[in-house]
Amino acid sequence: MISVERYTGTPKLMPLAGGLGILGLVLTAVGAFIGGEEGARAASHSYLIAFVYWVGISVAALLMVAIFHTAKAKWMTVLRRAMETMAISVPIFALLFVGVALGLKHLYPWVPGADARLLEGFNEVELEHLSHKQHGYLNVPFFAVRQLIYFGVWTFVSHRLHSWSTRQDEVGELALTVKARMFSPGSLPFLALTITFAAFDWMMSLTPLWQSTIFGVYYFAGSFLAAFCVLTIVTVNAQGKDLYGNLVTPAHFHNLGKLMLAFTAFWAYIGFSQFMLIWIANIPEEAPWYNLRIFGGWRNMSIAIFFLHFLLPFGILLSRNLKLQPRKLAVVAVYLLVIHAVDLYWLIWPAFNQSGPSFHWTLITAFVGVGGTSVAFALYRIRGKYTVPVKDPYISESLRYVQP
């Protein structure tokens, strides 16, 4: 067993995050009520961007934990508790989803009583298709049932993996590692399918006539990248009493940098594949989604995302020396988290304003509200626990890890 103490909480961090979170949520609600119909639409779209940003990171971390158990990876054992903590925050998002539910009629044209502006541009044939052909899937009761399934699966899997891991800290049973490694492969299909269909429900159905079977992969590719960025930043700053950062070696950071590079490229590959197939097919229901972003007021942002989300970080992360310098790698991680938020804005905000990028102050309050609340909840869940799986049978091997 390694010599570390239980995490007792970083002074003021949890109250600060929680306070900012509550303040942000309250201000977003105020923005929805005092701004009339336009303010309600803006606040609803702002909240959706913040929600899919933060929940995507949490679910991606859960997938990472399950994947590493499935692959029997040993090098990341020292980092696993941080990933488990990110994943165990899933239940708070089930509560935060209430904010999305309250704004359904301001977000989705398929919701009964939807804002009239959401139906602008639909002709009679399209409205007929929306009302009858897609109603079997896009209806509020079934939408609600699907959300229960998503959060139920995520909560169950995250709880099982986290509880086995923390219990092993107390009893040191090898059987708990075996359980996690047997459970994880079976959970992966359910995790992958639920995050895919969640992306369809939350974002793709903003434009219900548009279809892309790869859209869910695009979403969790970006979320995976963001999760590795958060893990890098947290690890760099986890220095001090009761924290695990001092145990992490440059070799671990090198691997995190390689994973950031890999998912930067994977995100670009999926994004280009989706664009190429839809643009070549030129189907009337699908091409307008890209037409809006390429030839309208969103064109400059579309070009910027290609350079800023792919070419620039890809070139930077090719450097081996940078990946061996934690502080510099953390700076790149912060940048990628910002550009990931811009990417989600590019996906969602055109449903609110087709003419081009615009700003509404609830974009900031919603982001801080959802993010602060989820961070506070994650810190609450880790209090009293070790920040490293101290009795994992492979922790010593992880601490001695060197590049092969």
Tab-separated table of C-alpha atoms in Angstrom:
chain	number	residue	atom	x	y	z
A	1	MET	CA	0.000	0.000	0.000
A	2	ILE	CA	1.394	3.410	-0.930
A	3	SER	CA	1.665	6.121	1.690
A	4	VAL	CA	-1.078	8.677	0.996
A	5	GLU	CA	-3.891	10.088	3.084
A	6	ARG	CA	-7.595	10.425	2.379
A	7	TYR	CA	-8.738	13.525	0.550
A	8	THR	CA	-10.255	15.943	3.041
A	9	GLY	CA	-11.152	18.639	0.532
A	10	THR	CA	-9.371	21.590	-0.985
A	11	PRO	CA	-10.178	24.589	1.239
A	12	LYS	CA	-12.861	26.846	-0.233
A	13	LEU	CA	-12.856	25.087	-3.631
A	14	MET	CA	-16.046	23.082	-3.180
A	15	PRO	CA	-18.046	25.983	-1.634
A	16	LEU	CA	-16.702	28.312	-4.333
A	17	ALA	CA	-17.650	25.945	-7.171
A	18	GLY	CA	-21.048	25.246	-5.630
A	19	GLY	CA	-21.747	28.923	-4.994
A	20	LEU	CA	-20.800	29.918	-8.520
A	21	GLY	CA	-22.868	27.036	-9.853
A	22	ILE	CA	-26.010	28.049	-7.986
A	23	LEU	CA	-25.512	31.706	-8.910
A	24	GLY	CA	-25.057	30.806	-12.572
A	25	LEU	CA	-28.180	28.652	-12.621
A	26	VAL	CA	-30.245	31.352	-10.931
A	27	LEU	CA	-29.036	34.060	-13.320
A	28	THR	CA	-29.774	31.815	-16.316
A	29	ALA	CA	-33.313	31.274	-15.015
A	30	VAL	CA	-33.674	35.029	-14.539
A	31	GLY	CA	-32.513	35.580	-18.113
A	32	ALA	CA	-35.178	33.170	-19.347
A	33	PHE	CA	-37.969	34.936	-17.461
A	34	ILE	CA	-37.115	38.609	-17.926
A	35	GLY	CA	-36.163	38.520	-21.603
A	36	GLY	CA	-39.548	37.562	-23.001
A	37	GLU	CA	-39.844	34.895	-25.664
A	38	GLU	CA	-36.487	35.801	-27.188
A	39	GLY	CA	-34.745	35.659	-23.820
A	40	ALA	CA	-36.289	32.289	-23.040
A	41	ARG	CA	-35.081	30.902	-26.371
A	42	ALA	CA	-31.569	32.267	-25.854
A	43	ALA	CA	-31.350	30.994	-22.282
A	44	SER	CA	-32.622	27.547	-23.304
A	45	HIS	CA	-30.031	27.198	-26.053
A	46	SER	CA	-27.289	28.524	-23.765
A	47	TYR	CA	-28.233	26.005	-21.104
A	48	LEU	CA	-28.262	23.163	-23.638
A	49	ILE	CA	-24.724	24.034	-24.772
A	50	ALA	CA	-23.481	24.057	-21.177
A	51	PHE	CA	-25.297	20.839	-20.332
A	52	VAL	CA	-24.001	18.780	-23.266
A	53	TYR	CA	-20.487	20.152	-22.668
A	54	TRP	CA	-20.230	19.063	-19.034
A	55	VAL	CA	-22.237	15.835	-19.179
A	56	GLY	CA	-20.195	14.756	-22.212
A	57	ILE	CA	-16.990	15.015	-20.179
A	58	SER	CA	-18.468	12.982	-17.343
A	59	VAL	CA	-19.774	10.183	-19.573
A	60	ALA	CA	-16.542	10.148	-21.604
A	61	ALA	CA	-14.590	9.666	-18.362
A	62	LEU	CA	-16.884	6.763	-17.496
A	63	LEU	CA	-16.227	5.207	-20.894
A	64	MET	CA	-12.500	5.686	-20.365
A	65	VAL	CA	-12.592	3.845	-17.038
A	66	ALA	CA	-14.525	0.963	-18.599
A	67	ILE	CA	-12.189	0.839	-21.616
A	68	PHE	CA	-9.061	0.781	-19.470
A	69	HIS	CA	-10.498	-2.039	-17.340
A	70	THR	CA	-11.418	-3.932	-20.505
A	71	ALA	CA	-7.934	-3.467	-21.950
A	72	LYS	CA	-6.376	-4.458	-18.587
A	73	ALA	CA	-4.247	-1.327	-18.782
A	74	LYS	CA	-1.907	-0.929	-15.825
A	75	TRP	CA	-0.103	2.353	-16.532
A	76	MET	CA	-3.165	4.470	-15.811
A	77	THR	CA	-3.994	2.984	-12.399
A	78	VAL	CA	-2.564	6.045	-10.636
A	79	LEU	CA	-4.891	8.244	-12.721
A	80	ARG	CA	-7.981	6.063	-12.414
A	81	ARG	CA	-9.479	7.602	-9.276
A	82	ALA	CA	-9.534	11.030	-10.911
A	83	MET	CA	-11.400	9.551	-13.894
A	84	GLU	CA	-13.784	7.705	-11.575
A	85	THR	CA	-14.507	10.979	-9.785
A	86	MET	CA	-15.325	12.696	-13.079
A	87	ALA	CA	-17.595	9.773	-13.966
A	88	ILE	CA	-19.356	9.533	-10.601
A	89	SER	CA	-20.737	13.057	-11.069
A	90	VAL	CA	-23.292	11.666	-13.575
A	91	PRO	CA	-26.232	11.689	-11.087
A	92	ILE	CA	-26.105	15.476	-10.733
A	93	PHE	CA	-26.672	15.796	-14.472
A	94	ALA	CA	-29.906	13.845	-14.155
A	95	LEU	CA	-31.071	16.643	-11.856
A	96	LEU	CA	-29.610	19.374	-14.065
A	97	PHE	CA	-31.505	17.935	-17.031
A	98	VAL	CA	-34.592	19.573	-15.542
A	99	GLY	CA	-33.286	22.821	-17.041
A	100	VAL	CA	-33.322	21.272	-20.498
A	101	ALA	CA	-36.791	19.809	-19.918
A	102	LEU	CA	-38.179	23.213	-18.935
A	103	GLY	CA	-36.950	24.682	-22.211
A	104	LEU	CA	-38.174	21.953	-24.568
A	105	LYS	CA	-40.694	24.149	-26.392
A	106	HIS	CA	-37.991	26.779	-26.958
A	107	LEU	CA	-35.525	24.230	-28.334
A	108	TYR	CA	-37.245	21.576	-30.419
A	109	PRO	CA	-39.755	22.131	-33.231
A	110	TRP	CA	-41.261	18.656	-32.716
A	111	VAL	CA	-42.533	19.500	-29.221
A	112	PRO	CA	-46.276	20.347	-29.056
A	113	GLY	CA	-46.722	24.078	-28.575
A	114	ALA	CA	-43.176	24.782	-29.762
A	115	ASP	CA	-42.123	28.374	-30.337
A	116	ALA	CA	-43.474	29.492	-33.719
A	117	ARG	CA	-40.031	30.711	-34.772
A	118	LEU	CA	-38.734	27.135	-34.636
A	119	LEU	CA	-41.170	26.176	-37.401
A	120	GLU	CA	-40.217	29.010	-39.737
A	121	GLY	CA	-38.889	27.676	-43.019
A	122	PHE	CA	-40.800	24.386	-42.843
A	123	ASN	CA	-43.097	23.813	-45.809
A	124	GLU	CA	-46.313	21.800	-45.627
A	125	VAL	CA	-44.678	18.554	-46.755
A	126	GLU	CA	-41.963	18.884	-44.117
A	127	LEU	CA	-44.472	19.690	-41.389
A	128	GLU	CA	-46.507	16.647	-42.425
A	129	HIS	CA	-43.382	14.483	-42.272
A	130	LEU	CA	-42.494	15.881	-38.852
A	131	SER	CA	-45.996	15.355	-37.482
A	132	HIS	CA	-46.607	11.825	-38.751
A	133	LYS	CA	-43.434	10.113	-39.963
A	134	GLN	CA	-41.165	11.090	-37.058
A	135	HIS	CA	-43.734	11.378	-34.306
A	136	GLY	CA	-43.230	7.759	-33.234
A	137	TYR	CA	-39.728	8.631	-32.043
A	138	LEU	CA	-39.819	12.385	-31.518
A	139	ASN	CA	-42.534	12.773	-28.921
A	140	VAL	CA	-42.223	14.056	-25.367
A	141	PRO	CA	-43.218	10.882	-23.434
A	142	PHE	CA	-40.778	8.653	-25.344
A	143	PHE	CA	-38.128	11.382	-25.129
A	144	ALA	CA	-38.519	11.368	-21.331
A	145	VAL	CA	-38.286	7.563	-21.190
A	146	ARG	CA	-35.056	7.640	-23.165
A	147	GLN	CA	-33.543	10.140	-20.743
A	148	LEU	CA	-34.368	7.828	-17.850
A	149	ILE	CA	-32.609	4.998	-19.679
A	150	TYR	CA	-29.521	7.101	-20.430
A	151	PHE	CA	-29.034	8.389	-16.913
A	152	GLY	CA	-30.013	5.054	-15.407
A	153	VAL	CA	-27.314	3.215	-17.367
A	154	TRP	CA	-24.661	5.852	-16.682
A	155	THR	CA	-25.455	6.050	-12.974
A	156	PHE	CA	-25.515	2.278	-12.533
A	157	VAL	CA	-22.209	1.654	-14.330
A	158	SER	CA	-20.396	4.561	-12.683
A	159	HIS	CA	-21.626	3.524	-9.234
A	160	ARG	CA	-20.548	-0.087	-9.687
A	161	LEU	CA	-17.039	0.717	-10.897
A	162	HIS	CA	-16.518	3.450	-8.313
A	163	SER	CA	-17.846	1.400	-5.398
A	164	TRP	CA	-15.672	-1.605	-6.244
A	165	SER	CA	-12.634	0.640	-6.580
A	166	THR	CA	-13.147	2.481	-3.270
A	167	ARG	CA	-14.067	-0.724	-1.446
A	168	GLN	CA	-10.777	-2.224	-2.556
A	169	ASP	CA	-9.046	0.667	-0.768
A	170	GLU	CA	-10.443	-0.736	2.465
A	171	VAL	CA	-10.274	-4.514	2.020
A	172	GLY	CA	-7.655	-4.977	-0.696
A	173	GLU	CA	-9.464	-7.871	-2.378
A	174	LEU	CA	-8.075	-8.883	-5.772
A	175	ALA	CA	-11.553	-10.192	-6.628
A	176	LEU	CA	-12.796	-6.600	-6.925
A	177	THR	CA	-10.345	-5.928	-9.762
A	178	VAL	CA	-11.545	-9.123	-11.420
A	179	LYS	CA	-15.166	-7.974	-11.072
A	180	ALA	CA	-14.397	-4.601	-12.666
A	181	ARG	CA	-12.541	-6.255	-15.546
A	182	MET	CA	-15.387	-8.692	-16.158
A	183	PHE	CA	-18.133	-6.070	-15.844
A	184	SER	CA	-16.564	-3.360	-18.013
A	185	PRO	CA	-16.588	-5.114	-21.433
A	186	GLY	CA	-20.298	-5.858	-21.131
A	187	SER	CA	-21.066	-2.269	-20.140
A	188	LEU	CA	-19.311	-0.690	-23.131
A	189	PRO	CA	-22.033	-1.363	-25.755
A	190	PHE	CA	-24.652	0.172	-23.460
A	191	LEU	CA	-22.490	3.204	-22.723
A	192	ALA	CA	-21.685	3.736	-26.407
A	193	LEU	CA	-25.297	3.392	-27.528
A	194	THR	CA	-26.714	5.637	-24.833
A	195	ILE	CA	-24.300	8.511	-25.458
A	196	THR	CA	-24.929	8.154	-29.207
A	197	PHE	CA	-28.692	8.350	-28.869
A	198	ALA	CA	-28.363	11.118	-26.291
A	199	ALA	CA	-26.516	13.148	-28.940
A	200	PHE	CA	-29.359	12.456	-31.387
A	201	ASP	CA	-31.956	13.569	-28.850
A	202	TRP	CA	-30.213	16.622	-27.440
A	203	MET	CA	-28.596	18.127	-30.525
A	204	MET	CA	-29.524	16.444	-33.797
A	205	SER	CA	-33.255	16.753	-33.100
A	206	LEU	CA	-32.854	20.538	-32.962
A	207	THR	CA	-33.079	20.127	-36.747
A	208	PRO	CA	-35.346	17.061	-36.887
A	209	LEU	CA	-35.296	16.585	-40.666
A	210	TRP	CA	-31.486	16.396	-40.652
A	211	GLN	CA	-29.992	12.936	-40.125
A	212	SER	CA	-26.484	11.654	-39.521
A	213	THR	CA	-25.805	8.210	-38.093
A	214	ILE	CA	-22.261	9.285	-37.216
A	215	PHE	CA	-23.288	12.374	-35.258
A	216	GLY	CA	-23.129	10.557	-31.924
A	217	VAL	CA	-19.542	9.491	-32.663
A	218	TYR	CA	-18.680	13.112	-33.494
A	219	TYR	CA	-20.073	14.199	-30.122
A	220	PHE	CA	-18.297	11.655	-27.970
A	221	ALA	CA	-15.025	12.065	-29.932
A	222	GLY	CA	-14.998	15.700	-28.846
A	223	SER	CA	-16.077	14.736	-25.326
A	224	PHE	CA	-13.287	12.142	-25.073
A	225	LEU	CA	-10.762	14.784	-26.037
A	226	ALA	CA	-12.217	17.176	-23.465
A	227	ALA	CA	-12.139	14.499	-20.748
A	228	PHE	CA	-8.426	13.839	-21.329
A	229	CYS	CA	-7.838	17.592	-21.196
A	230	VAL	CA	-9.643	17.871	-17.849
A	231	LEU	CA	-7.686	14.893	-16.505
A	232	THR	CA	-4.414	16.528	-17.580
A	233	ILE	CA	-5.281	19.863	-15.964
A	234	VAL	CA	-6.464	18.246	-12.730
A	235	THR	CA	-3.365	16.052	-12.521
A	236	VAL	CA	-0.995	18.956	-13.086
A	237	ASN	CA	-2.683	20.887	-10.288
A	238	ALA	CA	-3.102	17.926	-7.911
A	239	GLN	CA	0.044	18.791	-6.014
A	240	GLY	CA	0.139	18.866	-2.229
A	241	LYS	CA	-1.066	17.015	0.824
A	242	ASP	CA	-3.414	14.072	0.176
A	243	LEU	CA	-3.261	14.584	-3.609
A	244	TYR	CA	-1.981	12.217	-6.262
A	245	GLY	CA	-0.164	14.619	-8.592
A	246	ASN	CA	3.235	14.013	-7.001
A	247	LEU	CA	2.975	10.323	-7.913
A	248	VAL	CA	2.417	10.940	-11.623
A	249	THR	CA	5.517	10.754	-13.809
A	250	PRO	CA	6.373	12.440	-17.127
A	251	ALA	CA	5.694	9.088	-18.793
A	252	HIS	CA	2.053	9.289	-17.682
A	253	PHE	CA	1.758	12.821	-19.042
A	254	HIS	CA	3.343	11.680	-22.280
A	255	ASN	CA	0.576	9.105	-22.645
A	256	LEU	CA	-2.090	11.695	-21.878
A	257	GLY	CA	-0.592	13.943	-24.535
A	258	LYS	CA	-0.625	11.100	-27.050
A	259	LEU	CA	-4.285	10.418	-26.274
A	260	MET	CA	-5.073	14.130	-26.748
A	261	LEU	CA	-3.296	14.004	-30.111
A	262	ALA	CA	-5.137	10.823	-31.109
A	263	PHE	CA	-8.583	12.202	-30.309
A	264	THR	CA	-7.810	15.527	-31.971
A	265	ALA	CA	-7.185	13.554	-35.153
A	266	PHE	CA	-10.151	11.225	-34.549
A	267	TRP	CA	-12.526	14.171	-34.045
A	268	ALA	CA	-11.340	15.691	-37.332
A	269	TYR	CA	-11.667	12.368	-39.153
A	270	ILE	CA	-15.245	11.852	-37.961
A	271	GLY	CA	-16.168	15.469	-38.716
A	272	PHE	CA	-14.797	15.289	-42.246
A	273	SER	CA	-16.392	11.888	-42.881
A	274	GLN	CA	-19.788	13.202	-41.833
A	275	PHE	CA	-19.427	16.312	-43.987
A	276	MET	CA	-18.141	14.461	-47.051
A	277	LEU	CA	-20.888	11.823	-47.088
A	278	ILE	CA	-23.706	14.298	-46.548
A	279	TRP	CA	-22.369	16.859	-49.024
A	280	ILE	CA	-21.757	14.313	-51.784
A	281	ALA	CA	-25.191	12.719	-51.333
A	282	ASN	CA	-26.819	16.184	-51.517
A	283	ILE	CA	-30.102	14.938	-50.042
A	284	PRO	CA	-32.536	17.849	-49.547
A	285	GLU	CA	-33.194	16.957	-45.897
A	286	GLU	CA	-29.500	16.755	-45.006
A	287	ALA	CA	-27.486	19.245	-47.078
A	288	PRO	CA	-29.145	22.412	-45.661
A	289	TRP	CA	-27.583	21.761	-42.236
A	290	TYR	CA	-24.122	22.232	-43.744
A	291	ASN	CA	-25.311	24.811	-46.259
A	292	LEU	CA	-26.239	27.092	-43.353
A	293	ARG	CA	-22.788	26.709	-41.806
A	294	ILE	CA	-20.768	27.015	-45.032
A	295	PHE	CA	-22.474	29.704	-47.105
A	296	GLY	CA	-24.266	31.772	-44.492
A	297	GLY	CA	-23.072	33.957	-41.653
A	298	TRP	CA	-21.537	30.940	-39.944
A	299	ARG	CA	-18.938	30.414	-42.678
A	300	ASN	CA	-16.036	32.148	-40.940
A	301	MET	CA	-16.594	30.200	-37.733
A	302	SER	CA	-16.742	26.937	-39.683
A	303	ILE	CA	-13.373	27.682	-41.284
A	304	ALA	CA	-11.924	28.793	-37.944
A	305	ILE	CA	-12.991	25.569	-36.216
A	306	PHE	CA	-11.160	23.505	-38.833
A	307	PHE	CA	-7.927	25.362	-38.195
A	308	LEU	CA	-8.284	25.929	-34.446
A	309	HIS	CA	-9.772	22.558	-33.451
A	310	PHE	CA	-7.606	20.395	-35.692
A	311	LEU	CA	-4.636	21.856	-37.547
A	312	LEU	CA	-3.241	24.022	-34.736
A	313	PRO	CA	-3.502	21.558	-31.809
A	314	PHE	CA	-2.506	18.640	-34.047
A	315	GLY	CA	0.700	20.423	-35.016
A	316	ILE	CA	1.456	21.428	-31.431
A	317	LEU	CA	0.793	17.971	-29.953
A	318	LEU	CA	3.165	16.315	-32.415
A	319	SER	CA	5.980	17.599	-30.199
A	320	ARG	CA	7.302	14.898	-27.888
A	321	ASN	CA	9.051	17.443	-25.682
A	322	LEU	CA	5.817	19.324	-25.064
A	323	LYS	CA	4.045	16.141	-23.967
A	324	LEU	CA	6.808	15.560	-21.405
A	325	GLN	CA	6.298	19.022	-19.859
A	326	PRO	CA	3.112	18.897	-17.751
A	327	ARG	CA	2.593	22.631	-17.395
A	328	LYS	CA	2.834	23.293	-21.120
A	329	LEU	CA	0.604	20.313	-21.852
A	330	ALA	CA	-1.975	21.704	-19.424
A	331	VAL	CA	-1.974	25.019	-21.326
A	332	VAL	CA	-2.786	23.125	-24.530
A	333	ALA	CA	-5.495	21.243	-22.631
A	334	VAL	CA	-7.112	24.512	-21.512
A	335	TYR	CA	-7.072	25.736	-25.096
A	336	LEU	CA	-8.719	22.540	-26.342
A	337	LEU	CA	-11.446	22.806	-23.693
A	338	VAL	CA	-12.238	26.312	-24.915
A	339	ILE	CA	-12.354	25.264	-28.568
A	340	HIS	CA	-14.543	22.263	-27.651
A	341	ALA	CA	-17.052	24.730	-26.199
A	342	VAL	CA	-16.862	26.735	-29.435
A	343	ASP	CA	-17.534	23.560	-31.419
A	344	LEU	CA	-20.689	22.808	-29.395
A	345	TYR	CA	-21.773	26.423	-29.851
A	346	TRP	CA	-21.345	25.920	-33.620
A	347	LEU	CA	-23.495	22.788	-33.453
A	348	ILE	CA	-26.336	24.243	-31.362
A	349	TRP	CA	-26.540	28.024	-31.685
A	350	PRO	CA	-27.542	28.117	-35.387
A	351	ALA	CA	-30.864	26.602	-34.281
A	352	PHE	CA	-31.348	29.842	-32.350
A	353	ASN	CA	-29.802	32.320	-34.777
A	354	GLN	CA	-29.353	31.210	-38.380
A	355	SER	CA	-27.913	34.521	-39.538
A	356	GLY	CA	-24.577	34.033	-37.815
A	357	PRO	CA	-22.738	33.903	-34.467
A	358	SER	CA	-24.149	36.104	-31.731
A	359	PHE	CA	-23.727	36.482	-28.004
A	360	HIS	CA	-26.184	36.310	-25.145
A	361	TRP	CA	-25.041	36.747	-21.560
A	362	THR	CA	-26.711	33.494	-20.480
A	363	LEU	CA	-24.030	31.635	-22.446
A	364	ILE	CA	-21.675	32.561	-19.604
A	365	THR	CA	-24.068	32.087	-16.688
A	366	ALA	CA	-25.298	28.705	-17.924
A	367	PHE	CA	-21.756	27.442	-18.492
A	368	VAL	CA	-20.670	28.533	-15.018
A	369	GLY	CA	-23.901	27.251	-13.479
A	370	VAL	CA	-23.766	23.725	-14.867
A	371	GLY	CA	-19.982	23.482	-14.582
A	372	GLY	CA	-19.753	24.832	-11.050
A	373	THR	CA	-22.516	22.563	-9.791
A	374	SER	CA	-20.998	19.444	-11.350
A	375	VAL	CA	-17.493	20.254	-10.067
A	376	ALA	CA	-18.821	20.819	-6.535
A	377	PHE	CA	-20.686	17.512	-6.668
A	378	ALA	CA	-17.576	15.648	-7.873
A	379	LEU	CA	-15.510	17.147	-5.033
A	380	TYR	CA	-18.225	16.138	-2.577
A	381	ARG	CA	-18.132	12.542	-3.834
A	382	ILE	CA	-14.346	12.259	-3.448
A	383	ARG	CA	-14.187	13.669	0.096
A	384	GLY	CA	-13.012	11.063	2.567
A	385	LYS	CA	-11.696	8.825	-0.226
A	386	TYR	CA	-8.146	8.203	-1.378
A	387	THR	CA	-7.175	10.064	-4.540
A	388	VAL	CA	-5.300	6.945	-5.683
A	389	PRO	CA	-6.557	3.316	-5.664
A	390	VAL	CA	-4.074	2.509	-2.897
A	391	LYS	CA	-4.663	-1.259	-2.730
A	392	ASP	CA	-5.070	-1.960	-6.411
A	393	PRO	CA	-2.751	-4.860	-7.259
A	394	TYR	CA	-1.236	-2.890	-10.135
A	395	ILE	CA	-0.657	0.456	-8.424
A	396	SER	CA	3.051	-0.221	-7.810
A	397	GLU	CA	3.536	-1.161	-11.447
A	398	SER	CA	1.716	2.006	-12.504
A	399	LEU	CA	3.974	4.157	-10.326
A	400	ARG	CA	7.044	2.571	-11.928
A	401	TYR	CA	5.708	2.989	-15.446
A	402	VAL	CA	8.175	4.027	-18.139
A	403	GLN	CA	7.677	4.396	-21.871
A	404	PRO	CA	8.132	1.045	-23.693
